[in-house]
Tab-separated table of C-alpha atoms in Angstrom:
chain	number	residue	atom	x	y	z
A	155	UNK	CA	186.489	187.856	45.950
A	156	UNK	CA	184.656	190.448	48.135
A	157	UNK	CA	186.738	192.374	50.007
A	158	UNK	CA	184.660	193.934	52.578
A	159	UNK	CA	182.523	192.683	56.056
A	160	UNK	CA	182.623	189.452	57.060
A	161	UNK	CA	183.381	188.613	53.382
A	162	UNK	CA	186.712	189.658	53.096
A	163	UNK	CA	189.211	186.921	52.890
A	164	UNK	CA	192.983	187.188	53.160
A	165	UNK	CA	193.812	185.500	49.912
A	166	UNK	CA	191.823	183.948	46.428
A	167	UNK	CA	191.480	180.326	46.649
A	168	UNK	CA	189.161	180.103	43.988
A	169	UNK	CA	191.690	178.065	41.343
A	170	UNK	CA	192.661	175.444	43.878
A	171	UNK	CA	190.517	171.913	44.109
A	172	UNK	CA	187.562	171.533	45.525
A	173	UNK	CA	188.450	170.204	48.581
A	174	UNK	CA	191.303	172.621	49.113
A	175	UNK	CA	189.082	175.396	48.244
A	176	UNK	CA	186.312	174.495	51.259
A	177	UNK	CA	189.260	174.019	53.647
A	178	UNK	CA	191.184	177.415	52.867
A	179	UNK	CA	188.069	179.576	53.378
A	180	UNK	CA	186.840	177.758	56.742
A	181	UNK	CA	190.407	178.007	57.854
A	182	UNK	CA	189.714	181.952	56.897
A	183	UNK	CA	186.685	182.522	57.931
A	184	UNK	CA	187.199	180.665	61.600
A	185	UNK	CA	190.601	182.237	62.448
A	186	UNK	CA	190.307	184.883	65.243
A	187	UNK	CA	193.164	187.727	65.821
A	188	UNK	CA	194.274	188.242	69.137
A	189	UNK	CA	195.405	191.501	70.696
A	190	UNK	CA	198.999	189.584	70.636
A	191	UNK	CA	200.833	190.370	67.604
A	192	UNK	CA	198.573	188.716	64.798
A	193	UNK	CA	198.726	185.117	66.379
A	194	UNK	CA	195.460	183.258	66.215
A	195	UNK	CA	193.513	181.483	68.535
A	196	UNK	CA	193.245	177.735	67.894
A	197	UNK	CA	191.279	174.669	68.903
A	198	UNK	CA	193.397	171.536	69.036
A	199	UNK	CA	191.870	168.160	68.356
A	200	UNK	CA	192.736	166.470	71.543
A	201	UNK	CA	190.534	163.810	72.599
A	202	UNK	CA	191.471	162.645	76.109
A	203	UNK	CA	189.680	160.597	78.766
A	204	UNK	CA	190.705	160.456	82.798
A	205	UNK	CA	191.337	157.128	83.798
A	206	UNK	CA	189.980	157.257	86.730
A	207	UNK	CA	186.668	159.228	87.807
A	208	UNK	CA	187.335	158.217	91.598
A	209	UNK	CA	190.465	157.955	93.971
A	210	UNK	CA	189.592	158.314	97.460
A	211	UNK	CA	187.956	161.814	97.739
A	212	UNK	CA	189.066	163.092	94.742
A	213	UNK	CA	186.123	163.269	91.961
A	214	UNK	CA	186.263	163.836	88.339
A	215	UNK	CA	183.471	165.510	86.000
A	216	UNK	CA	182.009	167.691	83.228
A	217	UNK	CA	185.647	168.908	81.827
A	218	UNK	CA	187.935	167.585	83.988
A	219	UNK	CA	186.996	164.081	83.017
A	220	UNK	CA	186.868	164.742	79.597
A	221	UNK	CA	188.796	166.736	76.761
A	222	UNK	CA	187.324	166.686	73.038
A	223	UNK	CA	186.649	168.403	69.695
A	224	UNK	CA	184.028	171.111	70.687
A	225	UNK	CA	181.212	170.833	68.682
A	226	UNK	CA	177.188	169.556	68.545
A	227	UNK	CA	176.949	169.944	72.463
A	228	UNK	CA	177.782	166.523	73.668
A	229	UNK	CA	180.490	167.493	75.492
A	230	UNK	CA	177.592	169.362	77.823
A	231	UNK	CA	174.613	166.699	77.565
A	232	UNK	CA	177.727	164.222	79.289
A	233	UNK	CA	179.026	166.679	81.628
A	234	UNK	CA	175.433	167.475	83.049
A	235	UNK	CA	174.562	163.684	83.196
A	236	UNK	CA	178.357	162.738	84.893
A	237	UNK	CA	176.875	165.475	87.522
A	238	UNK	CA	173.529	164.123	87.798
A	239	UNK	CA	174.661	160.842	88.171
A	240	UNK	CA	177.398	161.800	90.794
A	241	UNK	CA	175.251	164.526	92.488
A	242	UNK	CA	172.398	161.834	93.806
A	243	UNK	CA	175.199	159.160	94.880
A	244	UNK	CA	177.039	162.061	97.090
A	245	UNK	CA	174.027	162.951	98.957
A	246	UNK	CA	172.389	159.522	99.953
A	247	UNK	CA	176.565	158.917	100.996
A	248	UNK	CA	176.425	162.421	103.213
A	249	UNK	CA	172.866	161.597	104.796
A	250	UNK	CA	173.311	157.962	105.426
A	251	UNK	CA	170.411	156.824	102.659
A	252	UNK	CA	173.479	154.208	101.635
A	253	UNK	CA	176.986	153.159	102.455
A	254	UNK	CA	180.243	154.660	100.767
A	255	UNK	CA	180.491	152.279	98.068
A	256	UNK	CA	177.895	153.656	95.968
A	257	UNK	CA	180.510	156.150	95.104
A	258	UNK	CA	182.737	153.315	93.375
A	259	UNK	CA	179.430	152.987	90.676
A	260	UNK	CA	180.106	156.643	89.575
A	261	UNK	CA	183.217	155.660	87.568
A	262	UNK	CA	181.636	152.126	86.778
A	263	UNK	CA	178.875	153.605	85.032
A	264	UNK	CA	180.217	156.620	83.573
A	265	UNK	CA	183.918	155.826	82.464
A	266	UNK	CA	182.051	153.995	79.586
A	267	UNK	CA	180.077	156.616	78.764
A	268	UNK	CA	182.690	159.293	78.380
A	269	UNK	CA	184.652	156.099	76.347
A	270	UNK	CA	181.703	156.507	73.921
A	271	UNK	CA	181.797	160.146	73.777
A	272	UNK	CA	185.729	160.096	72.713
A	273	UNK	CA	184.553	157.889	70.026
A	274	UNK	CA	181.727	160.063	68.837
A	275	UNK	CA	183.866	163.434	68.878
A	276	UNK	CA	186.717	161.576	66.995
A	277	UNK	CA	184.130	160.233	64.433
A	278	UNK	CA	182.763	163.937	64.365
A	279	UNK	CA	186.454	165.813	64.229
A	280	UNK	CA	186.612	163.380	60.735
A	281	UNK	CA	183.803	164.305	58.829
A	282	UNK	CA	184.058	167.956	59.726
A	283	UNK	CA	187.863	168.241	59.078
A	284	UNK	CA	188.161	166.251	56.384
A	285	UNK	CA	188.605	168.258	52.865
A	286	UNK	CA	189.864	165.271	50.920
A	287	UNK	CA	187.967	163.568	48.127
A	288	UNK	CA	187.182	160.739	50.494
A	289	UNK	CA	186.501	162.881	53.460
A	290	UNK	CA	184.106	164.717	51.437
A	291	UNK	CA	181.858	161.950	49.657
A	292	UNK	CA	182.062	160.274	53.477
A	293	UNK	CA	179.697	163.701	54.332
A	294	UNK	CA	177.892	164.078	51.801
A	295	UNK	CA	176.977	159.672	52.277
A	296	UNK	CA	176.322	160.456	55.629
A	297	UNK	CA	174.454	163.398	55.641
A	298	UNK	CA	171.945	161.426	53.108
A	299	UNK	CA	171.577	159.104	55.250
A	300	UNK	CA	170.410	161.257	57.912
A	301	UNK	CA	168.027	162.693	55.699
A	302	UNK	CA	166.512	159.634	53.986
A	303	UNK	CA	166.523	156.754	56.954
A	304	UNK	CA	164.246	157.980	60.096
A	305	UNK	CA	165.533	155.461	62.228
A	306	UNK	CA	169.464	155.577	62.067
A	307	UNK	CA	168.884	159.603	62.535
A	308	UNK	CA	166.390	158.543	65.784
A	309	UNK	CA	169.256	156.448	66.820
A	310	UNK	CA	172.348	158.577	65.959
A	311	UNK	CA	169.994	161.732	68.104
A	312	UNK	CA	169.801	159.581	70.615
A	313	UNK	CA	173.174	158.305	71.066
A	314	UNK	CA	174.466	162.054	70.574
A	315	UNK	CA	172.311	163.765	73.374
A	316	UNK	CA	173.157	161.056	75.869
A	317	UNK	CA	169.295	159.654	76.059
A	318	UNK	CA	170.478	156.249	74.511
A	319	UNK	CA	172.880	155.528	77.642
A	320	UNK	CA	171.946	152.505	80.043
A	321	UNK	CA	174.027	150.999	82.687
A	322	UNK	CA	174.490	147.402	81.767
A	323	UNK	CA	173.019	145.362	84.904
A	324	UNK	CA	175.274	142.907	86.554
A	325	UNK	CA	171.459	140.937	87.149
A	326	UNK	CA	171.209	138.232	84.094
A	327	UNK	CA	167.384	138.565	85.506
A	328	UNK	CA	167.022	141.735	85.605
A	329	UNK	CA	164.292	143.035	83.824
A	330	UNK	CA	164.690	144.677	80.585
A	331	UNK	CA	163.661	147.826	81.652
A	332	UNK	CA	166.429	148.177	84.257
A	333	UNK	CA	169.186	151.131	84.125
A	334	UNK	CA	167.665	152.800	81.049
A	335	UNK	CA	166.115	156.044	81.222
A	336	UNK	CA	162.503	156.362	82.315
A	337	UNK	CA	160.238	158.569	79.828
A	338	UNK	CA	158.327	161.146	81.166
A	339	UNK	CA	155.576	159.179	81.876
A	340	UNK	CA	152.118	160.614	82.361
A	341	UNK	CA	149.549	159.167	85.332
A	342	UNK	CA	145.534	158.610	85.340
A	343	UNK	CA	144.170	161.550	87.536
A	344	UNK	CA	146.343	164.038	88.051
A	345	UNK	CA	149.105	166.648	85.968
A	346	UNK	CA	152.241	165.404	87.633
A	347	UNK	CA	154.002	163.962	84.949
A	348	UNK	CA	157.198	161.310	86.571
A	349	UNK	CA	160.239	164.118	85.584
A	350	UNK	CA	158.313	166.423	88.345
A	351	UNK	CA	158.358	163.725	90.716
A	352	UNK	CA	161.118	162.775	90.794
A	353	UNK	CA	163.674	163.836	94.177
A	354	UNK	CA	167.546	164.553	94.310
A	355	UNK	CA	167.322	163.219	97.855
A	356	UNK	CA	165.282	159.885	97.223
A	357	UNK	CA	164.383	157.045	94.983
A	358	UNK	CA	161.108	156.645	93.706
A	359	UNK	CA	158.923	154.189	93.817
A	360	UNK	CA	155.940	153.581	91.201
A	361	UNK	CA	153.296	151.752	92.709
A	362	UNK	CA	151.524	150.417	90.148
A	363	UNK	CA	149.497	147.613	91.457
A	364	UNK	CA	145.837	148.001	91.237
A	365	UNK	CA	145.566	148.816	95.177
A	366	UNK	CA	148.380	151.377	95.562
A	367	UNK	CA	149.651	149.374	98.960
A	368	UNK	CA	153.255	148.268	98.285
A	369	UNK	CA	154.832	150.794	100.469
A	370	UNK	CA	154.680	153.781	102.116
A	371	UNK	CA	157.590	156.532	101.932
A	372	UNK	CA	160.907	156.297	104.229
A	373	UNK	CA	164.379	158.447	104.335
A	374	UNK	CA	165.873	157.913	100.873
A	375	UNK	CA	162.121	156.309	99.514
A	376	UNK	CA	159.282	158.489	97.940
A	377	UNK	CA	156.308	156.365	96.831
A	378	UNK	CA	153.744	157.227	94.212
A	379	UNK	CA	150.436	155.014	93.920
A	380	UNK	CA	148.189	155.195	90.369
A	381	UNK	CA	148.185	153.724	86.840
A	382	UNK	CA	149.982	155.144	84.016
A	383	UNK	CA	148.057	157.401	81.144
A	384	UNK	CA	149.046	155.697	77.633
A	385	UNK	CA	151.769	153.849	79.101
A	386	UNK	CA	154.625	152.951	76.379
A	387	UNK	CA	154.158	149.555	75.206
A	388	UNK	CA	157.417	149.000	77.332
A	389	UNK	CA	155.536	149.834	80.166
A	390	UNK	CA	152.265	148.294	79.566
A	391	UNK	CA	152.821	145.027	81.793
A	392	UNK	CA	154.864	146.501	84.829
A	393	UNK	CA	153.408	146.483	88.202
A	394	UNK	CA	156.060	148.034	90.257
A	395	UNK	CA	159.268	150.371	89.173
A	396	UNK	CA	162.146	152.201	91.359
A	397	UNK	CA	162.967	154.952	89.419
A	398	UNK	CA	166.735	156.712	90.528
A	399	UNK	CA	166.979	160.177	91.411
A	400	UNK	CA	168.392	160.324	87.526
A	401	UNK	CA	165.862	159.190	86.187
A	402	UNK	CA	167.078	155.431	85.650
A	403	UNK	CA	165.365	152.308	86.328
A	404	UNK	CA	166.991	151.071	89.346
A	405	UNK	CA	164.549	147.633	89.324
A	406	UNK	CA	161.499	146.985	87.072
A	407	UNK	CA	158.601	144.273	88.058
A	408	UNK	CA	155.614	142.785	85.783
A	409	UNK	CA	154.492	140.431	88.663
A	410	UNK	CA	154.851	141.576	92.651
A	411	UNK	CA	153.850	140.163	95.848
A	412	UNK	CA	152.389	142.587	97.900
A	413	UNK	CA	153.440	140.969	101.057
A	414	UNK	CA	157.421	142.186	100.436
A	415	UNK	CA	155.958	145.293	100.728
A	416	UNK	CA	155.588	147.524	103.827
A	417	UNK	CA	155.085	144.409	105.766
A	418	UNK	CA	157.394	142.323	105.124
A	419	UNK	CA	159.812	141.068	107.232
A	420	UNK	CA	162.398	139.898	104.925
A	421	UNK	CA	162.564	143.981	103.216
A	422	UNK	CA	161.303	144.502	99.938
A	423	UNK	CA	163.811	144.474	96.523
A	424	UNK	CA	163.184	147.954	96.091
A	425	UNK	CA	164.280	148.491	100.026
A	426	UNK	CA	167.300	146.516	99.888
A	427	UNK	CA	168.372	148.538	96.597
A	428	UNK	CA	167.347	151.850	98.181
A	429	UNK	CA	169.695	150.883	101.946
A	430	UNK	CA	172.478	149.097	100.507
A	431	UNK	CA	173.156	151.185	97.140
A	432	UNK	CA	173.233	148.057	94.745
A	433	UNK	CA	172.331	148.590	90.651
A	434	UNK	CA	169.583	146.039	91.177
A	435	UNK	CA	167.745	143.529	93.096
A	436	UNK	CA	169.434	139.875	92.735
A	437	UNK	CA	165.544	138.123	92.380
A	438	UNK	CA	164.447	138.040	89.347
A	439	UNK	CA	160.706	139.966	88.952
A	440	UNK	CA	159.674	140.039	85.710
């Protein structure tokens, strides 16, 4: 064995099994000395989720929520999105935009979420840590797969970086499009793409009717009127959409009245959602 630079190893494993040999030199190679006495530093493989995200005042995200093997990132892409997701909610609380109980859909929506992520980092500790003969063909199966089949690598990306997550509706009528994540969708006649339109203060409204008149902006509503450019095929049919500060469908419509719009007396779906914090409109529009 080499016995100098970041070669050197602290003992030959080269007549032990396979699997024994990849484990002893990552266990070499990975151990870090201290300034205390030889010990090594050490990364357990605790995987621990909060049980609550809410009680009373008292918050949870990022970290504090969450405890797992650290590796690919996801840790990071779930902490960012628990503070996205919380960050919006706390300020249309604070500046009146809706009541107090929006706060209680923080740990509705993303309890699951970081359930999902223990899974994934426990799935991920396996295939990493594994040296057995099992362990090993399991990788080498899986990483195959990853290579050869487009779509279960799509799917596994997705799932991974957090773009996959939705917020199940509690409207059976809701439409399809509702609490997933909005593309960055590009508009007819101008740059602005939807990601730069998007406010930490508001909800946004897409007007897309063909006369741009469904409503006009209001504390906690921005409104932008045109047609999408090359629209996902998603997209193609929808008339109206209120996207969250996060970047979620809060409500989706292919068919709209323009009378619940600015005029109307009864308040629009997209109001109601915006004033009383609710996932979704209870009519069905779509």
């Amino acid at each position: 064995m080499p016995q100098h630079g970041v070669h050197a190893y602290a003992e030959p494993v080269g007549d032990r099994p396979r699997g024994q040999r990849v484990q002893a030199l990552l266990v070499q190679q990975f151990k870090r000395r201290t300034d205390h006495g030889g010990r090594f530093e050490t990364v357990g493989r605790a995987t621990r989720l909060a049980a609550e995200y809410r009680r009373g005042r008292v918050l949870l995200a990022g970290d504090a929520a969450h405890q797992h093997f650290p590796t690919g990132g996801v840790g990071m892409n779930v902490g960012i999105q628990d503070a996205h997701n919380l960050g919006w909610k706390l300020a249309a609380t604070l500046n009146g935009h809706s009541p107090k109980a929006l706060l209680d859909t923080y740990h509705a929506e993303r309890h699951p979420v970081g359930a999902q992520l223990m899974e994934h980092s426990r799935a991920q500790t396996a295939l990493m840590t594994t040296f057995t003969p099992e362990g090993l063909d399991l990788r080498a199966l899986f990483s195959g797969m990853l290579a050869t089949q487009p779509a279960f690598n799509l799917a596994l990306a997705e799932r991974l970086t957090g773009l996959a997550v939705r917020y199940p509706s509690t409207d059976p009528a809701a439409h399809p499009l509702t609490d997933t994540r909005a593309p960055d969708l590009a508009f007819s006649g101008t740059d602005k793409r939807l990601f730069e339109l998007l406010r930490p203060d508001a909800h946004l409204l897409l007007d897309l009717t063909p006369d741009g008149m469904l409503d006009r902006p209001t504390r906690g509503l921005a409104v932008h009127a045109g047609p999408l450019d090359r629209p996902p095929a998603a997209w193609r049919e929808l008339r109206a959409a209120l996207v969250r500060p996060d970047g979620h469908v809060a409500w989706a419509a292919e068919r709209v009245d323009t009378a619940e719009g600015m005029h109307s007396t009864q308040g629009s779906p997209w109001r109601k959602i915006v004033e009383t914090g609710s996932g979704q409109s209870r009519e069905r529009n779509g």
